[in-house]
Short mmCIF file of C-alpha atoms and ligand atoms in Angstrom, two decimals:
data_model
loop_
_atom_site.label_atom_id
_atom_site.label_comp_id
_atom_site.label_asym_id
_atom_site.label_seq_id
_atom_site.Cartn_x
_atom_site.Cartn_y
_atom_site.Cartn_z
CA MET A 1 0.00 0.00 0.00
CA ALA A 2 1.27 3.49 -0.87
CA LYS A 3 2.67 5.47 2.08
CA LYS A 4 0.11 8.26 1.61
CA GLN A 5 -2.81 5.83 1.59
CA LYS A 6 -1.51 4.17 4.77
CA LYS A 7 -1.28 7.56 6.43
CA ALA A 8 -4.85 8.43 5.37
CA LYS A 9 -6.11 5.09 6.71
CA SER A 10 -4.47 5.54 10.09
CA LYS A 11 -5.90 9.09 10.27
CA VAL A 12 -9.39 7.67 9.71
CA LYS A 13 -8.78 5.04 12.41
CA ALA A 14 -7.60 7.70 14.84
CA ALA A 15 -10.67 9.85 14.14
CA ALA A 16 -13.00 6.88 14.60
CA LYS A 17 -11.28 6.04 17.93
CA LYS A 18 -11.64 9.64 19.04
CA SER A 19 -15.37 9.73 18.32
CA ALA A 20 -15.82 6.33 20.02
CA ARG A 21 -14.04 7.78 23.10
CA LYS A 22 -16.47 10.71 22.99
CA VAL A 23 -19.46 8.32 23.03
CA VAL A 24 -17.97 6.45 26.03
CA LYS A 25 -17.37 9.77 27.79
CA LEU A 26 -20.98 10.79 27.16
CA ALA A 27 -22.22 7.46 28.52
CA SER A 28 -20.18 7.88 31.71
CA ALA A 29 -21.41 11.46 32.08
CA LYS A 30 -24.94 10.06 32.00
CA LYS A 31 -24.00 7.53 34.65
CA ALA A 32 -22.57 10.28 36.80
CA ASN A 33 -25.97 11.93 36.79
CA GLY A 34 -27.37 8.94 38.57
CA ASN A 35 -30.74 8.90 36.84
CA GLY A 36 -29.32 8.00 33.42
CA LEU A 37 -30.37 11.33 31.93
CA PRO A 38 -28.08 14.10 30.73
CA LYS A 39 -28.11 17.21 32.90
CA PRO A 40 -30.17 20.07 31.50
CA SER A 41 -28.07 23.10 30.56
CA ASN A 42 -27.63 25.58 33.38
CA LYS A 43 -26.88 28.34 30.88
CA PRO A 44 -29.57 30.92 29.99
CA TRP A 45 -31.99 29.93 27.20
CA GLY A 46 -30.22 29.69 23.90
CA GLN A 47 -26.73 30.15 25.37
CA ALA A 48 -25.64 26.51 25.39
CA GLY A 49 -23.82 26.80 22.07
CA LYS A 50 -25.16 26.11 18.62
CA ALA A 51 -26.28 22.72 17.30
CA LEU A 52 -23.62 22.63 14.58
CA GLU A 53 -20.93 24.55 16.45
CA GLY A 54 -17.48 23.49 15.30
CA VAL A 55 -18.67 22.26 11.90
CA LYS A 56 -16.89 24.01 9.04
CA ILE A 57 -18.53 24.15 5.64
CA LEU A 58 -16.60 24.83 2.46
CA ASP A 59 -19.49 26.41 0.58
CA PHE A 60 -19.03 26.25 -3.16
CA THR A 61 -22.71 26.91 -3.86
CA HIS A 62 -24.39 29.48 -6.05
CA VAL A 63 -27.85 30.66 -7.15
CA GLN A 64 -30.55 29.14 -4.90
CA SER A 65 -30.54 25.38 -4.25
CA GLY A 66 -27.09 25.05 -2.66
CA PRO A 67 -27.19 28.43 -0.85
CA THR A 68 -30.53 27.47 0.77
CA CYS A 69 -28.82 24.41 2.23
CA THR A 70 -25.73 26.18 3.53
CA GLN A 71 -27.77 29.09 4.94
CA LEU A 72 -29.77 26.59 7.01
CA LEU A 73 -26.53 24.99 8.24
CA ALA A 74 -25.25 28.46 9.13
CA TYR A 75 -28.45 29.15 11.08
CA MET A 76 -27.80 25.90 12.96
CA GLY A 77 -24.37 27.24 13.95
CA ALA A 78 -21.97 25.90 11.32
CA ASP A 79 -19.16 28.17 10.14
CA VAL A 80 -20.06 28.52 6.46
CA ILE A 81 -17.21 29.76 4.30
CA LYS A 82 -18.57 30.75 0.92
CA VAL A 83 -15.95 30.53 -1.81
CA GLU A 84 -16.64 32.93 -4.66
CA ARG A 85 -14.98 33.79 -7.91
CA PRO A 86 -12.90 37.00 -7.52
CA GLY A 87 -14.58 40.07 -8.99
CA ALA A 88 -17.82 38.30 -9.85
CA GLY A 89 -18.97 36.16 -6.96
CA ASP A 90 -22.27 34.33 -6.91
CA ILE A 91 -24.12 35.39 -10.05
CA THR A 92 -27.22 36.28 -8.00
CA ARG A 93 -25.38 39.19 -6.35
CA GLY A 94 -26.18 41.16 -9.49
CA GLN A 95 -29.47 39.54 -10.54
CA LEU A 96 -32.90 41.18 -10.07
CA ARG A 97 -31.25 44.19 -8.41
CA ASP A 98 -33.58 46.68 -6.74
CA VAL A 99 -30.92 49.00 -5.25
CA PRO A 100 -28.15 50.12 -7.64
CA ASN A 101 -24.71 48.62 -6.83
CA ALA A 102 -26.03 46.73 -3.80
CA ASP A 103 -26.15 42.95 -3.59
CA SER A 104 -29.62 41.88 -4.70
CA LEU A 105 -32.27 40.53 -2.37
CA TYR A 106 -31.96 37.29 -4.34
CA PHE A 107 -28.43 36.97 -2.95
CA THR A 108 -28.83 38.57 0.46
CA MET A 109 -31.83 36.42 1.42
CA LEU A 110 -29.99 33.18 0.61
CA ASN A 111 -26.57 33.89 2.04
CA GLY A 112 -27.11 35.25 5.53
CA SER A 113 -24.91 34.20 8.44
CA LYS A 114 -22.08 33.09 6.10
CA ARG A 115 -18.54 34.36 5.50
CA SER A 116 -17.24 35.12 2.01
CA ILE A 117 -13.76 34.47 0.66
CA THR A 118 -12.75 35.06 -2.96
CA ILE A 119 -10.57 32.38 -4.54
CA ASP A 120 -9.84 31.70 -8.20
CA SER A 121 -9.95 27.93 -8.27
CA LYS A 122 -8.21 27.91 -11.64
CA HIS A 123 -5.14 29.71 -10.26
CA PRO A 124 -2.40 27.47 -8.80
CA LYS A 125 -2.16 29.55 -5.64
CA GLY A 126 -5.97 29.51 -5.45
CA MET A 127 -5.90 25.72 -5.58
CA GLU A 128 -3.32 25.71 -2.80
CA ILE A 129 -5.68 27.76 -0.59
CA LEU A 130 -8.57 25.44 -1.50
CA ASN A 131 -6.45 22.47 -0.49
CA ARG A 132 -5.98 23.97 2.96
CA LEU A 133 -9.72 24.58 3.16
CA ILE A 134 -10.39 20.96 2.22
CA LYS A 135 -8.04 19.78 4.96
CA THR A 136 -9.67 22.11 7.50
CA CYS A 137 -13.38 21.82 6.69
CA ASP A 138 -15.87 19.05 7.43
CA VAL A 139 -18.19 19.40 4.44
CA LEU A 140 -17.81 20.62 0.88
CA VAL A 141 -21.17 21.67 -0.57
CA GLU A 142 -21.56 22.45 -4.26
CA ASN A 143 -24.21 22.81 -6.94
CA PHE A 144 -22.15 23.39 -10.05
CA ALA A 145 -23.24 22.02 -13.39
CA PRO A 146 -22.34 18.33 -13.75
CA GLY A 147 -18.58 17.86 -14.17
CA ALA A 148 -17.54 21.40 -13.12
CA LEU A 149 -16.07 20.32 -9.76
CA ASP A 150 -14.11 17.53 -11.45
CA ARG A 151 -12.83 20.01 -14.06
CA MET A 152 -11.46 22.09 -11.17
CA GLY A 153 -9.51 19.00 -10.13
CA LEU A 154 -11.67 18.45 -7.05
CA THR A 155 -12.83 14.94 -7.85
CA TRP A 156 -14.26 12.78 -5.08
CA ASP A 157 -11.09 10.63 -5.11
CA TYR A 158 -8.90 13.69 -4.73
CA VAL A 159 -10.95 15.28 -1.94
CA HIS A 160 -11.34 11.96 -0.10
CA LYS A 161 -7.61 11.32 -0.26
CA THR A 162 -6.84 14.86 0.92
CA ASN A 163 -9.28 14.68 3.82
CA PRO A 164 -10.94 11.28 4.36
CA ARG A 165 -13.32 12.84 6.92
CA MET A 166 -14.73 15.31 4.44
CA ILE A 167 -18.34 14.98 3.29
CA VAL A 168 -18.91 16.08 -0.30
CA ALA A 169 -22.50 17.16 -0.84
CA SER A 170 -23.93 18.03 -4.23
CA VAL A 171 -27.14 19.22 -5.80
CA LYS A 172 -27.60 18.19 -9.40
CA GLY A 173 -30.61 18.48 -11.64
CA PHE A 174 -30.98 14.75 -12.28
CA GLY A 175 -29.57 11.61 -10.71
CA PRO A 176 -27.58 9.02 -12.70
CA GLY A 177 -29.36 8.26 -15.96
CA PRO A 178 -30.08 9.76 -19.36
CA TYR A 179 -30.27 13.37 -18.11
CA GLU A 180 -27.44 13.38 -15.59
CA ASP A 181 -25.33 15.83 -17.61
CA CYS A 182 -28.07 18.45 -17.96
CA LYS A 183 -28.03 21.87 -16.35
CA VAL A 184 -31.21 22.44 -14.41
CA TYR A 185 -33.07 25.39 -12.93
CA GLU A 186 -36.07 25.46 -10.60
CA ASN A 187 -38.89 25.11 -13.07
CA VAL A 188 -37.18 22.36 -15.06
CA ALA A 189 -37.16 20.35 -11.84
CA GLN A 190 -40.80 21.17 -11.12
CA CYS A 191 -41.68 19.89 -14.59
CA ALA A 192 -39.49 16.77 -14.44
CA GLY A 193 -40.47 15.89 -10.88
CA GLY A 194 -44.20 15.61 -11.59
CA ALA A 195 -45.26 18.83 -9.85
CA ALA A 196 -46.16 20.85 -12.94
CA SER A 197 -48.29 18.18 -14.62
CA THR A 198 -50.39 17.88 -11.46
CA THR A 199 -50.65 21.61 -10.68
CA GLY A 200 -53.17 24.02 -12.20
CA PHE A 201 -56.68 23.59 -13.50
CA ARG A 202 -57.83 20.69 -15.63
CA GLU A 203 -58.75 22.91 -18.56
CA GLY A 204 -55.46 24.84 -18.44
CA PRO A 205 -51.79 24.01 -19.14
CA PRO A 206 -49.41 22.53 -16.53
CA LEU A 207 -48.43 25.15 -13.97
CA VAL A 208 -45.29 25.85 -11.96
CA THR A 209 -45.70 26.91 -8.36
CA GLY A 210 -44.28 29.98 -6.64
CA ALA A 211 -42.86 27.85 -3.83
CA GLN A 212 -39.32 26.97 -4.95
CA ILE A 213 -39.65 23.28 -4.35
CA GLY A 214 -36.94 22.47 -6.90
CA ASP A 215 -34.27 24.78 -5.51
CA SER A 216 -35.07 25.51 -1.88
CA GLY A 217 -36.78 22.12 -1.53
CA THR A 218 -33.69 20.29 -2.72
CA GLY A 219 -31.44 22.47 -0.57
CA LEU A 220 -33.48 21.38 2.41
CA HIS A 221 -33.12 17.72 1.45
CA LEU A 222 -29.37 18.21 1.06
CA ALA A 223 -29.08 19.75 4.54
CA LEU A 224 -30.65 16.63 6.02
CA GLY A 225 -28.26 14.45 4.00
CA ILE A 226 -25.28 16.41 5.32
CA VAL A 227 -26.35 16.27 8.96
CA SER A 228 -26.98 12.51 8.60
CA ALA A 229 -23.53 12.02 7.04
CA LEU A 230 -21.96 14.02 9.87
CA TYR A 231 -23.74 11.77 12.36
CA GLN A 232 -22.56 8.62 10.59
CA ARG A 233 -19.02 10.02 10.50
CA ASN A 234 -19.07 10.01 14.30
CA ARG A 235 -19.13 6.20 14.06
CA THR A 236 -17.00 5.55 10.99
CA GLY A 237 -14.61 8.49 11.07
CA ARG A 238 -15.12 8.68 7.32
CA GLY A 239 -16.79 11.20 5.01
CA GLN A 240 -19.12 10.19 2.20
CA LYS A 241 -20.77 11.61 -0.88
CA VAL A 242 -24.26 13.08 -0.51
CA LEU A 243 -26.23 13.67 -3.69
CA CYS A 244 -29.63 15.30 -4.03
CA ALA A 245 -31.10 15.45 -7.50
CA MET A 246 -33.67 18.19 -7.94
CA GLN A 247 -35.99 15.86 -9.84
CA ASP A 248 -35.93 13.47 -6.87
CA GLY A 249 -36.50 16.27 -4.37
CA VAL A 250 -39.54 17.54 -6.28
CA LEU A 251 -40.93 14.03 -6.64
CA ASN A 252 -40.52 13.49 -2.91
CA LEU A 253 -42.64 16.60 -2.34
CA THR A 254 -45.17 15.46 -4.95
CA ARG A 255 -45.49 11.92 -3.65
CA VAL A 256 -49.25 12.20 -3.05
CA LYS A 257 -49.72 12.45 -6.80
CA LEU A 258 -47.73 9.24 -7.38
CA ARG A 259 -50.06 7.75 -4.76
CA ASP A 260 -53.05 8.91 -6.84
CA GLN A 261 -51.50 7.57 -10.06
CA GLN A 262 -51.57 4.08 -8.54
CA ARG A 263 -55.07 4.54 -7.10
CA LEU A 264 -56.28 5.48 -10.57
CA ALA A 265 -55.77 1.88 -11.68
CA HIS A 266 -58.52 0.90 -9.23
CA GLY A 267 -61.15 3.45 -10.24
CA PRO A 268 -61.85 7.19 -10.34
CA LEU A 269 -60.37 9.53 -7.73
CA THR A 270 -63.61 10.30 -5.98
CA GLU A 271 -62.30 13.20 -3.88
CA TYR A 272 -61.25 15.14 -7.03
CA SER A 273 -63.94 17.66 -8.01
CA GLN A 274 -63.69 16.23 -11.53
CA TYR A 275 -65.53 13.20 -10.14
CA SER A 276 -68.41 15.27 -8.76
CA GLU A 277 -68.58 17.05 -12.13
CA GLY A 278 -68.97 13.73 -13.95
CA VAL A 279 -65.81 14.25 -16.04
CA PRO A 280 -64.10 10.91 -16.80
CA PHE A 281 -60.46 10.37 -15.78
CA GLY A 282 -57.68 9.74 -18.31
CA LYS A 283 -54.60 7.54 -17.88
CA ALA A 284 -52.56 9.97 -15.78
CA VAL A 285 -53.32 11.95 -12.62
CA PRO A 286 -55.05 15.15 -13.75
CA ARG A 287 -54.55 18.67 -12.51
CA ALA A 288 -56.95 19.20 -9.64
CA GLY A 289 -57.16 22.97 -9.23
CA ASN A 290 -57.60 23.75 -5.55
CA ASP A 291 -58.78 20.29 -4.51
CA SER A 292 -57.43 19.11 -1.21
CA GLY A 293 -54.87 16.44 -2.12
CA GLY A 294 -55.72 14.61 1.10
CA GLY A 295 -58.69 12.66 2.42
CA GLN A 296 -60.72 15.70 3.56
CA PRO A 297 -62.42 17.50 0.64
CA ALA A 298 -61.56 21.19 0.46
CA TRP A 299 -61.70 24.17 -1.89
CA LEU A 300 -60.78 27.82 -2.15
CA LEU A 301 -63.72 30.13 -1.48
CA LYS A 302 -64.35 33.82 -2.03
CA CYS A 303 -64.60 36.17 0.93
CA LYS A 304 -65.88 39.70 1.36
CA GLY A 305 -64.02 42.11 -0.90
CA TRP A 306 -62.93 39.52 -3.48
CA GLU A 307 -64.10 41.77 -6.33
CA SER A 308 -61.24 44.23 -5.67
CA ASP A 309 -58.77 42.26 -3.52
CA PRO A 310 -57.09 39.37 -5.39
CA ASP A 311 -56.28 37.65 -2.09
CA ALA A 312 -59.70 37.86 -0.40
CA TYR A 313 -60.11 34.08 -0.28
CA ILE A 314 -60.19 31.36 2.34
CA TYR A 315 -59.18 27.73 1.98
CA PHE A 316 -62.02 25.73 3.50
CA ILE A 317 -61.67 22.09 4.60
CA THR A 318 -64.84 20.08 5.13
CA GLN A 319 -63.22 17.87 7.76
CA ALA A 320 -65.62 14.98 8.47
CA PRO A 321 -65.66 15.20 12.30
CA VAL A 322 -66.84 18.85 12.18
CA TRP A 323 -69.42 18.42 9.41
CA GLY A 324 -72.23 19.17 11.87
CA ALA A 325 -70.61 22.47 12.89
CA ILE A 326 -70.19 23.44 9.23
CA CYS A 327 -73.89 22.75 8.54
CA ASP A 328 -74.94 24.92 11.51
CA LEU A 329 -72.62 27.73 10.46
CA ILE A 330 -73.89 27.99 6.90
CA GLY A 331 -77.54 27.56 7.88
CA GLU A 332 -78.10 24.05 6.53
CA PRO A 333 -78.78 22.06 9.74
CA THR A 334 -80.80 19.43 7.83
CA TRP A 335 -77.63 18.38 5.96
CA LYS A 336 -76.44 16.79 9.21
CA THR A 337 -79.00 14.01 8.86
CA ASP A 338 -79.99 14.14 5.18
CA PRO A 339 -78.64 10.83 3.71
CA ASP A 340 -77.38 12.79 0.64
CA TYR A 341 -75.07 14.87 2.86
CA ALA A 342 -74.66 13.12 6.21
CA THR A 343 -71.67 10.90 5.34
CA PRO A 344 -68.38 11.74 3.61
CA LYS A 345 -69.11 9.14 0.89
CA ALA A 346 -72.56 10.60 0.16
CA ARG A 347 -71.06 14.08 -0.09
CA LEU A 348 -68.37 13.20 -2.65
CA PRO A 349 -70.55 13.48 -5.80
CA ARG A 350 -72.08 16.74 -4.42
CA LEU A 351 -68.92 18.63 -3.49
CA LYS A 352 -69.41 21.34 -6.10
CA LYS A 353 -72.88 22.16 -4.72
CA ILE A 354 -71.65 21.98 -1.13
CA PHE A 355 -68.76 24.38 -1.69
CA ALA A 356 -71.03 26.77 -3.61
CA ARG A 357 -73.32 26.84 -0.57
CA ILE A 358 -70.44 27.37 1.88
CA GLU A 359 -69.18 30.20 -0.32
CA GLU A 360 -72.56 31.95 -0.06
CA TRP A 361 -71.65 32.21 3.64
CA THR A 362 -67.90 33.02 3.37
CA VAL A 363 -68.51 35.80 0.86
CA THR A 364 -70.40 37.74 3.55
CA LYS A 365 -67.31 37.81 5.82
CA THR A 366 -63.69 38.90 5.51
CA LYS A 367 -61.14 36.07 5.38
CA PHE A 368 -60.01 36.92 8.93
CA GLU A 369 -63.62 36.86 10.20
CA VAL A 370 -64.10 33.43 8.61
CA MET A 371 -60.84 32.32 10.23
CA ASP A 372 -61.97 33.48 13.69
CA ILE A 373 -65.47 32.00 13.46
CA CYS A 374 -64.33 28.67 12.04
CA ASN A 375 -61.43 28.26 14.46
CA ALA A 376 -63.81 28.77 17.37
CA ALA A 377 -65.87 25.87 15.96
CA ASP A 378 -62.73 23.76 15.32
CA ILE A 379 -63.20 23.90 11.54
CA PRO A 380 -59.84 23.96 9.74
CA VAL A 381 -59.57 26.89 7.31
CA GLY A 382 -56.72 29.06 6.05
CA PRO A 383 -56.75 32.64 4.83
CA ILE A 384 -54.90 33.38 1.58
CA LEU A 385 -52.16 35.70 2.85
CA SER A 386 -50.50 38.07 0.43
CA MET A 387 -46.73 38.60 0.66
CA LYS A 388 -47.52 42.12 1.94
CA GLU A 389 -49.52 40.66 4.81
CA ILE A 390 -46.77 38.15 5.57
CA ALA A 391 -44.08 40.85 5.51
CA GLU A 392 -46.11 42.90 8.01
CA ASP A 393 -47.15 39.97 10.24
CA GLN A 394 -45.84 40.67 13.74
CA SER A 395 -46.19 37.10 14.99
CA LEU A 396 -43.77 35.88 12.30
CA ARG A 397 -41.32 38.59 13.39
CA LYS A 398 -41.62 37.50 17.02
CA THR A 399 -40.79 33.87 16.24
CA GLY A 400 -37.80 34.84 14.09
CA THR A 401 -39.32 33.36 10.95
CA VAL A 402 -39.20 36.80 9.32
CA VAL A 403 -36.16 38.81 10.38
CA GLU A 404 -35.02 42.33 9.58
CA VAL A 405 -31.28 42.72 9.13
CA ASP A 406 -29.12 45.72 8.28
CA HIS A 407 -26.75 45.73 5.33
CA PRO A 408 -23.94 48.29 4.94
CA ILE A 409 -24.81 49.06 1.31
CA ARG A 410 -28.50 48.26 0.80
CA GLY A 411 -29.72 49.16 4.31
CA LYS A 412 -32.44 47.22 6.11
CA TYR A 413 -34.09 44.24 4.46
CA LEU A 414 -36.32 41.36 5.44
CA THR A 415 -35.16 37.79 5.24
CA VAL A 416 -36.58 34.43 6.19
CA GLY A 417 -34.97 33.17 9.38
CA ASN A 418 -34.73 29.56 10.46
CA PRO A 419 -38.09 27.81 10.03
CA ILE A 420 -36.74 24.97 12.19
CA LYS A 421 -36.77 25.97 15.85
CA LEU A 422 -34.31 24.36 18.28
CA SER A 423 -34.72 25.25 21.95
CA ASP A 424 -30.98 25.09 22.74
CA SER A 425 -29.82 26.55 19.46
CA PRO A 426 -31.86 29.55 18.30
CA ALA A 427 -30.74 30.86 14.92
CA ASP A 428 -28.40 33.79 14.77
CA VAL A 429 -29.55 35.48 11.56
CA ARG A 430 -26.87 37.85 10.23
CA ARG A 431 -26.74 39.84 7.01
CA SER A 432 -25.11 38.33 3.95
CA PRO A 433 -21.40 39.02 3.47
CA LEU A 434 -19.98 41.42 0.89
CA LEU A 435 -17.96 39.75 -1.84
CA GLY A 436 -14.69 38.59 -0.25
CA GLU A 437 -15.46 40.43 3.00
CA HIS A 438 -13.82 37.75 5.13
CA THR A 439 -10.95 36.75 2.84
CA ASP A 440 -8.21 38.07 5.14
CA GLU A 441 -9.65 36.70 8.38
CA ILE A 442 -10.24 33.25 6.86
CA LEU A 443 -6.71 33.10 5.43
CA LYS A 444 -5.29 34.11 8.82
CA ASP A 445 -7.57 32.61 11.46
CA VAL A 446 -8.96 29.52 9.73
CA LEU A 447 -6.07 28.55 7.46
CA GLY A 448 -3.16 29.86 9.53
CA TYR A 449 -1.41 31.90 6.84
CA LYS A 450 1.21 34.34 8.13
CA ALA A 451 1.07 38.07 7.23
CA ALA A 452 3.89 37.75 4.67
CA GLU A 453 2.16 34.78 3.02
CA ILE A 454 -1.12 36.72 2.83
CA ALA A 455 0.70 39.63 1.21
CA GLU A 456 2.13 37.19 -1.34
CA ILE A 457 -1.29 35.66 -2.00
CA LYS A 458 -2.71 39.14 -2.59
CA THR A 459 -0.19 39.90 -5.31
CA SER A 460 -0.46 36.43 -6.87
CA GLY A 461 -3.85 37.15 -8.44
CA ALA A 462 -5.46 34.12 -6.77
CA ILE A 463 -7.96 36.15 -4.78
CA THR A 464 -8.37 39.27 -6.90
CA ALA A 465 -10.43 40.09 -9.97
CA PRO A 466 -8.65 39.97 -13.37
CA GLU A 467 -8.33 43.79 -13.71
CA LYS A 468 -6.79 43.98 -10.24
CA LYS A 469 -4.41 41.18 -11.18
CA GLU A 470 -2.95 43.41 -13.90
CA LYS A 471 -2.45 46.25 -11.40
CA ALA A 472 -0.86 43.88 -8.92
CA ALA A 473 1.55 42.49 -11.53
N1 COA B 1 -12.97 30.24 -9.51
C1 COA B 1 -12.87 29.90 -10.81
N2 COA B 1 -13.87 29.35 -11.51
C2 COA B 1 -15.03 29.16 -10.86
C3 COA B 1 -15.20 29.48 -9.50
C4 COA B 1 -14.10 30.04 -8.83
N3 COA B 1 -14.17 30.39 -7.55
N4 COA B 1 -16.46 29.18 -9.13
C5 COA B 1 -17.06 28.67 -10.22
N5 COA B 1 -16.18 28.66 -11.27
C6 COA B 1 -16.41 28.15 -12.61
C7 COA B 1 -16.49 26.64 -12.62
O1 COA B 1 -15.22 26.06 -12.60
C8 COA B 1 -17.25 26.40 -13.89
O2 COA B 1 -16.37 26.55 -15.00
P1 COA B 1 -16.23 25.44 -16.18
O3 COA B 1 -17.61 25.18 -16.68
O4 COA B 1 -15.35 26.14 -17.15
O5 COA B 1 -15.64 24.23 -15.63
C9 COA B 1 -18.20 27.56 -13.83
O6 COA B 1 -17.66 28.57 -13.05
C10 COA B 1 -19.50 27.14 -13.07
O7 COA B 1 -20.30 26.88 -13.86
P2 COA B 1 -21.75 26.27 -13.79
O8 COA B 1 -22.09 25.61 -12.55
O9 COA B 1 -21.82 25.48 -15.04
O10 COA B 1 -22.61 27.62 -13.88
P3 COA B 1 -23.66 28.03 -14.96
O11 COA B 1 -23.99 29.44 -14.63
O12 COA B 1 -23.23 27.76 -16.34
O13 COA B 1 -24.91 27.08 -14.65
C11 COA B 1 -26.60 26.11 -13.25
C12 COA B 1 -25.76 27.34 -13.58
C13 COA B 1 -27.40 26.43 -12.00
C14 COA B 1 -27.56 25.81 -14.42
C15 COA B 1 -25.67 24.89 -13.01
O14 COA B 1 -24.72 25.24 -12.04
C16 COA B 1 -26.40 23.64 -12.56
O15 COA B 1 -27.05 22.96 -13.35
N6 COA B 1 -26.24 23.28 -11.28
C17 COA B 1 -26.80 22.06 -10.71
C18 COA B 1 -28.29 22.15 -10.49
C19 COA B 1 -28.68 23.31 -9.65
O16 COA B 1 -28.27 23.48 -8.54
N7 COA B 1 -29.59 24.10 -10.21
C20 COA B 1 -30.32 25.09 -9.47
C21 COA B 1 -29.62 26.33 -9.30
S1 COA B 1 -30.61 27.33 -8.25
#
């Protein structure tokens, strides 16, 4: 066996031993408590460190899918070091700009709580810095087009040999197969993952949804993959590859429609309003408009003001256990016992008529009045909230789901904080970094470069934009 390989193997063994020792230590700490339970933290709420404290992420992501993942890891306490191309950075910094010369909201809302370092990965000195990062970090996350990471020289074999503990996590458009080499954006994934063909109205074309299930959805899947790989590394001492294909991520979120595809072989989908309208089903799951998607029939109903307010609607679920309360509310108490309406099965062919009758009631109230009245009667409903209403919602601000941060160039902006709440590890939501803002501190504090070496790196052109390279030369 080559000397280097032997060395790598013994490093892995040592790491595995170390994490095994940690587990033993933890077990004896439990014993010391007497009752077999770990002691609760005696630090003030949220001060017991962050869930992913100590985890270093080499963040090679761009646009939306990868950055969503690494932003979540940063919220959980990981040190996320975003590597960007000198001079240009993540392409979204300049896309959909609302404030001249300031990083766009597209960028700032996906890259909070991270640090930015500029490195030209195609420069020999740049590759040297990247090598140090690979040795130092725990996870490399990337969402380049297929093959781009390999073309940089950062193949799995190379990274694994350089740091056998490193996890390499990737988002790609498609998994292995006929489309694996394709570049993919959000809506391509929505189309290929089955979401678009099952979204929209039957009479209309397939529809993409505003929720970024292809990008942000896959980023979320990737974050889970990374945390799982970190957990497994505690036992094995070894990193692994984590791959999330956007098509797979979308399909995972559209699984109820694959459920319906199989049910279709056994007869019509009776909870689809198409059934109550007497329209026959084809071979594939149809678009179902605002039908529920679950076992409780539901529809979107107009509320007071709908003529001028495009969002004056309520989503109304005719949950079976509260059918009686619904009948009382809309003034149809006889429907509680009428055999045509009394059971969920009897109601299925009459859903159109039922929702028309409920709407006669909802249209006399605002969506918030309907919400209040129905909640008091335990009837599940949901108001259609506009983005304006969400941006102004104080309860979302209080929980940290919507956070205002201050940016040195663009000023204050709203971002989405951590939707996952941990009691010991509340998210620390910080503004996004300027391009290369932390280059010096990362070179010095994370990678241990001396002042003279940093000066040399600066003149080498490895961390500066091409025009600055000429000046430096
Ligand atoms: N220094 C030098 N070069 C760098 C660099 C750096 N720091 N960072 C990136 N680059 C180069 C790469 O080496 C690559 O160059 P190459 O193609 O010559 O090898 C290039 O920049 C990156 O390219 P790529 O990922 O192909 O970007 P793109 O703008 O052409 O394509 C996507 C964008 C999103 C379509 C593509 O990245 C993709 O399909 N990604 C996977 C799926 C995905 O995540 N899609 C959703 C995005 S929200």
